[in-house]
């Protein structure tokens, strides 16, 4: 029997609770799909700092590189907010992405038919939304030099090299080929030099994908268009910070940030994680929505392990749980037949996995 090694990084806040539910669902699907999964727990974030003094211990990097894929919960919390920057959980995450070389962050935003009423937008605007934000993840203003601060000034630099733009653009065009064959590249080329280079480079890469229709949009307009008419988008290609912002915005189309998964891929091992954070305010109460993490596990099966059928089984089980009216607290007021806890939702989805 095929066997895969999965590195689990539960992290802080609700991280452990939601990862446990994803593991429940993964075990169910593996048992019907002819492969087995072996898990190794690795430390990252505030919990890693508390134990080792480092938010990203070396063993976590080597453990991850030694796995077939990483399933990641969430990190961070107020408790660690006043540490020096390099000790903060977020710095551990950024270093981790860099070490693994996961330059492409894929963030799909899909509106489940069952939840069209859950969005803060009108149902007719969001019904049928199915877009993918392709966010560059290990460059741009998050990593650019010089950066720093003194008493009276703080500075960061938005830098992209041509090569960095080329590789993320290829990812976006390849993904578009498997979807609606449209890429909208988001930049701020009317103001930023780095965006001008971005735009020119994306146009060059586009010539290799004649079937894909390329358009460009300024980021401020894109933020507006996402709310005005989100169905116009198929693949949204963008840099690190614009993608961070736009993907949170896109998540609200679906009704809850607790629904949306992501995949971070690149040279080596991929990282699969919900797009939401560690939600310390609700940690330990059993009310977090595990669907984003379960859906991330599905992306992991599809992209990292090439177990597409098993991934489809998870997606179908999630849809079934929603169409049967099961809701966690975040979605309780939207056509709920039954409001369930984090672990009840995980069990319901695991039970709906087709044999
Ligand atoms: C995300 C998060 C991270 C980011 C933080 C926690 C560093 O917001 O994954 O979107 O900004 O990339
Ligand atoms: Mg973010």
CSV table of C-alpha atoms and ligand atoms in Angstrom, one decimal:
chain,number,residue,atom,x,y,z
A,1,UNK,CA,0.0,0.0,0.0
A,2,UNK,CA,1.2,3.5,-0.8
A,3,UNK,CA,2.1,5.5,2.3
A,4,UNK,CA,2.7,9.2,2.6
A,5,UNK,CA,4.5,11.2,5.3
A,6,UNK,CA,2.5,14.3,6.4
A,7,UNK,CA,4.1,16.9,8.6
A,8,UNK,CA,1.5,18.4,10.9
A,9,UNK,CA,2.1,21.9,12.2
A,10,UNK,CA,-0.8,22.6,14.5
A,11,UNK,CA,0.5,25.9,15.8
A,12,UNK,CA,-1.4,28.2,18.2
A,13,UNK,CA,-4.9,29.2,19.0
A,14,UNK,CA,-7.5,27.2,17.2
A,15,UNK,CA,-4.7,25.5,15.1
A,16,UNK,CA,-4.7,22.2,17.1
A,17,UNK,CA,-8.5,21.8,17.0
A,18,UNK,CA,-8.9,22.3,13.3
A,19,UNK,CA,-5.9,20.1,12.4
A,20,UNK,CA,-7.3,17.3,14.5
A,21,UNK,CA,-10.5,17.4,12.4
A,22,UNK,CA,-8.6,17.5,9.1
A,23,UNK,CA,-6.7,14.4,10.3
A,24,UNK,CA,-10.0,12.6,11.1
A,25,UNK,CA,-11.2,13.3,7.6
A,26,UNK,CA,-7.9,12.4,6.0
A,27,UNK,CA,-7.8,9.0,7.8
A,28,UNK,CA,-11.4,8.3,6.7
A,29,UNK,CA,-10.6,9.0,3.0
A,30,UNK,CA,-7.3,7.1,3.1
A,31,UNK,CA,-9.0,4.0,4.4
A,32,UNK,CA,-11.3,4.0,1.4
A,33,UNK,CA,-8.6,5.0,-1.1
A,34,UNK,CA,-5.9,2.5,-0.8
A,35,UNK,CA,-3.2,4.6,0.8
A,36,UNK,CA,-2.0,5.3,4.3
A,37,UNK,CA,-0.8,8.5,5.9
A,38,UNK,CA,1.8,8.8,8.6
A,39,UNK,CA,1.9,12.0,10.6
A,40,UNK,CA,4.7,13.8,12.3
A,41,UNK,CA,4.0,16.7,14.6
A,42,UNK,CA,6.3,19.7,14.2
A,43,UNK,CA,6.4,22.9,16.3
A,44,UNK,CA,6.0,26.4,14.9
A,45,UNK,CA,4.8,29.7,16.2
A,46,UNK,CA,4.2,30.9,19.7
A,47,UNK,CA,4.1,27.4,21.1
A,48,UNK,CA,7.5,26.7,19.5
A,49,UNK,CA,8.9,29.9,21.0
A,50,UNK,CA,7.5,29.0,24.5
A,51,UNK,CA,9.3,25.6,24.4
A,52,UNK,CA,12.5,26.3,22.4
A,53,UNK,CA,12.9,30.1,22.4
A,54,UNK,CA,12.6,30.1,18.6
A,55,UNK,CA,9.3,30.3,16.6
A,56,UNK,CA,10.8,28.2,13.9
A,57,UNK,CA,13.1,25.5,15.3
A,58,UNK,CA,15.5,23.9,12.9
A,59,UNK,CA,13.9,20.5,13.4
A,60,UNK,CA,10.7,21.9,12.0
A,61,UNK,CA,12.4,22.9,8.7
A,62,UNK,CA,14.2,19.5,8.4
A,63,UNK,CA,11.0,17.6,9.4
A,64,UNK,CA,9.0,19.5,6.8
A,65,UNK,CA,11.6,18.9,4.0
A,66,UNK,CA,11.6,15.3,4.9
A,67,UNK,CA,7.8,14.9,4.4
A,68,UNK,CA,5.6,14.6,1.3
A,69,UNK,CA,3.5,17.6,2.4
A,70,UNK,CA,2.9,20.0,5.3
A,71,UNK,CA,-0.6,20.5,6.7
A,72,UNK,CA,-0.5,23.7,8.7
A,73,UNK,CA,-3.1,25.1,11.2
A,74,UNK,CA,-2.4,28.7,12.3
A,75,UNK,CA,0.0,30.6,14.4
A,76,UNK,CA,0.2,33.7,16.5
A,77,UNK,CA,-1.7,35.4,19.3
A,78,UNK,CA,-1.6,38.5,21.6
A,79,UNK,CA,0.7,36.7,24.0
A,80,UNK,CA,3.6,36.9,21.6
A,81,UNK,CA,2.8,40.3,20.1
A,82,UNK,CA,5.4,42.2,22.0
A,83,UNK,CA,8.4,40.0,21.4
A,84,UNK,CA,11.2,41.3,19.2
A,85,UNK,CA,10.2,40.9,15.5
A,86,UNK,CA,12.4,37.9,14.8
A,87,UNK,CA,10.9,36.0,17.7
A,88,UNK,CA,7.4,36.6,16.7
A,89,UNK,CA,5.3,33.7,15.4
A,90,UNK,CA,4.7,35.5,12.1
A,91,UNK,CA,8.4,35.8,11.5
A,92,UNK,CA,8.7,32.0,11.9
A,93,UNK,CA,6.0,31.5,9.3
A,94,UNK,CA,7.7,33.9,6.8
A,95,UNK,CA,11.1,32.2,7.3
A,96,UNK,CA,9.4,28.8,6.9
A,97,UNK,CA,7.8,29.8,3.6
A,98,UNK,CA,11.2,31.1,2.4
A,99,UNK,CA,13.1,28.0,3.5
A,100,UNK,CA,10.7,25.8,1.7
A,101,UNK,CA,10.7,28.0,-1.4
A,102,UNK,CA,7.0,28.0,-1.6
A,103,UNK,CA,6.7,31.1,-3.9
A,104,UNK,CA,3.2,30.5,-5.1
A,105,UNK,CA,0.2,30.8,-2.8
A,106,UNK,CA,-3.0,29.5,-4.3
A,107,UNK,CA,-6.1,30.8,-2.6
A,108,UNK,CA,-9.4,29.7,-4.2
A,109,UNK,CA,-12.5,31.5,-3.2
A,110,UNK,CA,-15.6,29.5,-4.0
A,111,UNK,CA,-19.1,30.3,-2.9
A,112,UNK,CA,-21.1,27.1,-1.9
A,113,UNK,CA,-24.6,27.3,-3.3
A,114,UNK,CA,-25.9,26.3,0.2
A,115,UNK,CA,-24.3,29.4,1.6
A,116,UNK,CA,-25.2,32.2,-0.8
A,117,UNK,CA,-27.2,33.8,2.0
A,118,UNK,CA,-24.2,33.9,4.3
A,119,UNK,CA,-22.2,36.4,2.3
A,120,UNK,CA,-22.5,40.1,3.3
A,121,UNK,CA,-23.1,40.7,-0.4
A,122,UNK,CA,-26.4,40.0,-2.2
A,123,UNK,CA,-26.9,36.4,-3.3
A,124,UNK,CA,-27.1,37.3,-7.0
A,125,UNK,CA,-23.7,38.9,-6.8
A,126,UNK,CA,-22.0,35.9,-5.2
A,127,UNK,CA,-23.8,32.9,-6.5
A,128,UNK,CA,-21.4,30.9,-8.7
A,129,UNK,CA,-18.2,32.8,-7.7
A,130,UNK,CA,-15.2,30.5,-8.3
A,131,UNK,CA,-12.0,32.4,-8.5
A,132,UNK,CA,-8.4,31.7,-7.5
A,133,UNK,CA,-6.0,34.2,-6.1
A,134,UNK,CA,-2.4,33.4,-7.1
A,135,UNK,CA,-0.3,35.3,-4.7
A,136,UNK,CA,3.5,35.6,-4.8
A,137,UNK,CA,4.6,34.5,-1.3
A,138,UNK,CA,8.3,34.8,-0.7
A,139,UNK,CA,9.2,38.2,-2.3
A,140,UNK,CA,7.9,41.7,-2.5
A,141,UNK,CA,7.6,44.1,0.4
A,142,UNK,CA,7.5,41.3,3.0
A,143,UNK,CA,11.1,40.4,2.2
A,144,UNK,CA,12.6,43.4,0.4
A,145,UNK,CA,15.7,45.2,1.6
A,146,UNK,CA,16.4,47.7,2.9
A,147,UNK,CA,14.0,47.4,5.8
A,148,UNK,CA,14.1,48.6,9.3
A,149,UNK,CA,13.1,51.3,11.7
A,150,UNK,CA,14.5,53.8,14.2
A,151,UNK,CA,12.8,56.1,16.6
A,152,UNK,CA,11.3,58.4,14.0
A,153,UNK,CA,11.2,56.4,10.7
A,154,UNK,CA,10.2,52.9,9.5
A,155,UNK,CA,10.9,51.5,6.0
A,156,UNK,CA,10.2,48.5,3.9
A,157,UNK,CA,11.0,48.0,0.2
A,158,UNK,CA,8.8,46.4,-2.5
A,159,UNK,CA,11.3,44.6,-4.7
A,160,UNK,CA,10.6,42.0,-7.4
A,161,UNK,CA,13.2,40.6,-9.8
A,162,UNK,CA,12.2,39.6,-13.3
A,163,UNK,CA,12.8,35.9,-12.4
A,164,UNK,CA,10.5,36.0,-9.4
A,165,UNK,CA,7.8,37.5,-11.6
A,166,UNK,CA,8.3,35.0,-14.4
A,167,UNK,CA,7.9,31.9,-12.1
A,168,UNK,CA,4.8,33.2,-10.4
A,169,UNK,CA,3.3,34.2,-13.7
A,170,UNK,CA,3.9,30.7,-15.1
A,171,UNK,CA,2.0,29.2,-12.1
A,172,UNK,CA,-1.0,31.5,-12.7
A,173,UNK,CA,-1.2,30.8,-16.5
A,174,UNK,CA,-0.8,27.0,-15.9
A,175,UNK,CA,-3.6,27.1,-13.3
A,176,UNK,CA,-5.8,29.2,-15.7
A,177,UNK,CA,-5.3,26.5,-18.3
A,178,UNK,CA,-7.1,24.1,-15.9
A,179,UNK,CA,-9.9,26.5,-15.2
A,180,UNK,CA,-11.5,29.4,-17.1
A,181,UNK,CA,-8.4,30.4,-19.1
A,182,UNK,CA,-8.4,34.0,-17.9
A,183,UNK,CA,-5.7,35.7,-15.9
A,184,UNK,CA,-6.2,39.2,-14.4
A,185,UNK,CA,-2.8,40.5,-13.1
A,186,UNK,CA,-3.2,43.0,-10.3
A,187,UNK,CA,-0.6,45.7,-9.7
A,188,UNK,CA,-0.1,49.4,-9.1
A,189,UNK,CA,1.7,50.2,-12.3
A,190,UNK,CA,0.4,53.8,-12.4
A,191,UNK,CA,2.5,54.6,-9.3
A,192,UNK,CA,5.1,51.9,-8.6
A,193,UNK,CA,8.2,51.1,-10.7
A,194,UNK,CA,8.2,47.6,-9.4
A,195,UNK,CA,4.7,47.2,-10.8
A,196,UNK,CA,5.7,48.4,-14.2
A,197,UNK,CA,8.3,45.6,-14.4
A,198,UNK,CA,5.7,43.2,-13.1
A,199,UNK,CA,3.2,44.2,-15.8
A,200,UNK,CA,5.8,44.0,-18.7
A,201,UNK,CA,7.1,40.6,-17.4
A,202,UNK,CA,3.6,39.1,-17.1
A,203,UNK,CA,2.9,40.2,-20.7
A,204,UNK,CA,6.0,38.4,-21.9
A,205,UNK,CA,5.1,35.2,-20.1
A,206,UNK,CA,1.6,35.4,-21.5
A,207,UNK,CA,2.9,35.0,-25.0
A,208,UNK,CA,3.6,31.3,-24.1
A,209,UNK,CA,0.0,30.8,-23.2
A,210,UNK,CA,-1.9,32.0,-26.3
A,211,UNK,CA,-5.1,30.3,-25.1
A,212,UNK,CA,-5.2,32.4,-21.9
A,213,UNK,CA,-6.8,35.8,-21.9
A,214,UNK,CA,-4.7,38.3,-19.9
A,215,UNK,CA,-6.0,41.5,-18.4
A,216,UNK,CA,-4.4,44.0,-16.0
A,217,UNK,CA,-6.0,45.9,-13.1
A,218,UNK,CA,-4.8,48.4,-10.6
A,219,UNK,CA,-5.1,47.0,-7.1
A,220,UNK,CA,-7.4,49.7,-5.8
A,221,UNK,CA,-9.8,49.0,-8.7
A,222,UNK,CA,-9.5,45.2,-8.1
A,223,UNK,CA,-10.5,45.7,-4.5
A,224,UNK,CA,-13.6,47.5,-5.7
A,225,UNK,CA,-14.4,45.1,-8.5
A,226,UNK,CA,-14.2,42.1,-6.2
A,227,UNK,CA,-17.2,43.5,-4.3
A,228,UNK,CA,-19.0,45.0,-7.3
A,229,UNK,CA,-18.8,41.9,-9.6
A,230,UNK,CA,-16.7,39.1,-8.3
A,231,UNK,CA,-17.8,36.7,-11.1
A,232,UNK,CA,-15.7,38.6,-13.6
A,233,UNK,CA,-12.6,37.0,-12.2
A,234,UNK,CA,-11.1,33.6,-12.9
A,235,UNK,CA,-7.4,33.7,-11.8
A,236,UNK,CA,-6.1,36.8,-10.1
A,237,UNK,CA,-2.3,37.0,-10.2
A,238,UNK,CA,-0.7,39.3,-7.8
A,239,UNK,CA,2.3,40.1,-5.5
A,240,UNK,CA,2.7,39.3,-1.8
A,241,UNK,CA,1.0,42.2,0.0
A,242,UNK,CA,-1.7,42.8,-2.6
A,243,UNK,CA,-2.5,39.1,-2.5
A,244,UNK,CA,-2.6,39.1,1.2
A,245,UNK,CA,-5.2,41.8,1.3
A,246,UNK,CA,-7.3,40.7,-1.7
A,247,UNK,CA,-7.5,37.1,-0.6
A,248,UNK,CA,-8.9,38.1,2.8
A,249,UNK,CA,-11.4,40.3,0.9
A,250,UNK,CA,-12.3,37.4,-1.5
A,251,UNK,CA,-12.8,35.1,1.4
A,252,UNK,CA,-15.8,37.2,2.6
A,253,UNK,CA,-17.6,36.5,-0.7
A,254,UNK,CA,-18.0,32.9,0.6
A,255,UNK,CA,-19.6,34.0,3.9
A,256,UNK,CA,-16.9,33.0,6.3
A,257,UNK,CA,-13.2,33.1,6.4
A,258,UNK,CA,-13.5,29.8,8.1
A,259,UNK,CA,-14.3,28.1,4.8
A,260,UNK,CA,-11.3,28.9,2.6
A,261,UNK,CA,-8.2,26.8,2.1
A,262,UNK,CA,-4.8,27.5,0.5
A,263,UNK,CA,-1.9,25.8,-1.0
A,264,UNK,CA,1.6,27.2,-1.0
A,265,UNK,CA,3.8,25.5,-3.6
A,266,UNK,CA,7.1,26.0,-5.2
A,267,UNK,CA,10.4,24.2,-5.6
A,268,UNK,CA,10.1,21.5,-2.9
A,269,UNK,CA,7.5,20.5,-0.4
A,270,UNK,CA,4.1,22.3,-0.4
A,271,UNK,CA,2.3,23.8,2.6
A,272,UNK,CA,-1.5,23.5,2.9
A,273,UNK,CA,-3.3,25.7,5.3
A,274,UNK,CA,-6.5,27.6,5.9
A,275,UNK,CA,-6.3,31.2,5.0
A,276,UNK,CA,-7.6,32.3,8.4
A,277,UNK,CA,-5.5,33.0,11.5
A,278,UNK,CA,-5.3,31.4,14.9
A,279,UNK,CA,-8.3,33.2,16.4
A,280,UNK,CA,-7.1,33.1,20.0
A,281,UNK,CA,-10.5,34.7,21.1
A,282,UNK,CA,-12.3,31.4,20.3
A,283,UNK,CA,-9.5,28.9,20.9
A,284,UNK,CA,-10.3,25.9,23.1
A,285,UNK,CA,-14.1,26.5,22.9
A,286,UNK,CA,-14.8,23.9,20.2
A,287,UNK,CA,-16.6,26.4,18.0
A,288,UNK,CA,-14.1,27.0,15.2
A,289,UNK,CA,-15.0,26.1,11.7
A,290,UNK,CA,-12.7,23.2,10.6
A,291,UNK,CA,-13.9,23.4,6.9
A,292,UNK,CA,-11.0,25.6,5.7
A,293,UNK,CA,-8.5,23.2,7.1
A,294,UNK,CA,-10.3,20.1,5.8
A,295,UNK,CA,-10.5,21.7,2.4
A,296,UNK,CA,-6.8,22.5,2.6
A,297,UNK,CA,-6.2,18.8,3.3
A,298,UNK,CA,-8.1,18.1,0.1
A,299,UNK,CA,-5.8,20.5,-1.8
A,300,UNK,CA,-2.9,18.6,-0.3
A,301,UNK,CA,-4.2,15.3,-1.7
A,302,UNK,CA,-4.7,16.9,-5.1
A,303,UNK,CA,-1.6,18.9,-5.5
A,304,UNK,CA,1.0,17.2,-3.4
A,305,UNK,CA,0.0,13.5,-3.4
A,306,UNK,CA,-1.8,13.5,-6.8
A,307,UNK,CA,-4.7,11.6,-5.1
A,308,UNK,CA,-7.3,13.5,-7.1
A,309,UNK,CA,-10.2,11.1,-6.4
A,310,UNK,CA,-9.6,11.2,-2.7
A,311,UNK,CA,-9.5,15.0,-2.9
A,312,UNK,CA,-12.9,15.0,-4.7
A,313,UNK,CA,-14.3,12.7,-2.0
A,314,UNK,CA,-13.4,15.3,0.7
A,315,UNK,CA,-14.9,18.2,-1.4
A,316,UNK,CA,-18.1,16.2,-1.9
A,317,UNK,CA,-18.4,15.4,1.8
A,318,UNK,CA,-18.0,19.1,2.7
A,319,UNK,CA,-20.7,20.0,0.3
A,320,UNK,CA,-23.0,17.3,1.6
A,321,UNK,CA,-22.5,18.4,5.2
A,322,UNK,CA,-23.4,22.0,4.2
A,323,UNK,CA,-26.4,20.9,2.0
A,324,UNK,CA,-27.7,18.8,4.9
A,325,UNK,CA,-27.7,22.0,7.0
A,326,UNK,CA,-24.8,21.4,9.3
A,327,UNK,CA,-23.2,24.7,10.4
A,328,UNK,CA,-20.6,25.7,12.8
A,329,UNK,CA,-21.2,28.9,14.9
A,330,UNK,CA,-19.8,31.3,12.3
A,331,UNK,CA,-22.5,30.3,9.9
A,332,UNK,CA,-25.2,29.3,12.4
A,333,UNK,CA,-27.7,32.0,11.2
A,334,UNK,CA,-27.6,30.9,7.6
A,335,UNK,CA,-30.1,28.1,6.8
A,336,UNK,CA,-28.8,25.9,9.6
A,337,UNK,CA,-30.6,22.7,10.4
A,338,UNK,CA,-28.1,21.9,13.2
A,339,UNK,CA,-25.4,24.0,14.8
A,340,UNK,CA,-22.4,21.8,15.5
A,341,UNK,CA,-19.0,22.0,17.3
A,342,UNK,CA,-15.7,21.8,15.6
A,343,UNK,CA,-15.3,18.1,16.3
A,344,UNK,CA,-18.9,17.3,15.3
A,345,UNK,CA,-18.4,19.0,12.0
A,346,UNK,CA,-15.2,17.0,11.4
A,347,UNK,CA,-17.0,13.7,12.3
A,348,UNK,CA,-20.0,14.6,10.0
A,349,UNK,CA,-17.7,15.2,7.1
A,350,UNK,CA,-15.6,12.1,7.8
A,351,UNK,CA,-18.8,10.1,7.8
A,352,UNK,CA,-19.9,11.5,4.5
A,353,UNK,CA,-16.8,10.4,2.7
A,354,UNK,CA,-17.9,7.9,0.0
A,355,UNK,CA,-16.5,4.4,0.3
B,1,LIG,C1,-1.6,35.1,5.6
B,1,LIG,C2,-1.3,35.8,6.9
B,1,LIG,C3,0.3,35.9,7.0
B,1,LIG,C4,0.7,36.8,5.8
B,1,LIG,C5,0.8,36.5,8.3
B,1,LIG,C6,0.3,35.7,9.5
B,1,LIG,C7,2.3,36.6,8.3
B,1,LIG,O1,-1.9,37.0,6.9
B,1,LIG,O2,-1.1,33.9,5.4
B,1,LIG,O3,-2.3,35.6,4.8
B,1,LIG,O4,0.6,38.0,5.9
B,1,LIG,O5,1.1,36.2,4.8
B,2,LIG,MG1,-3.3,37.3,5.4
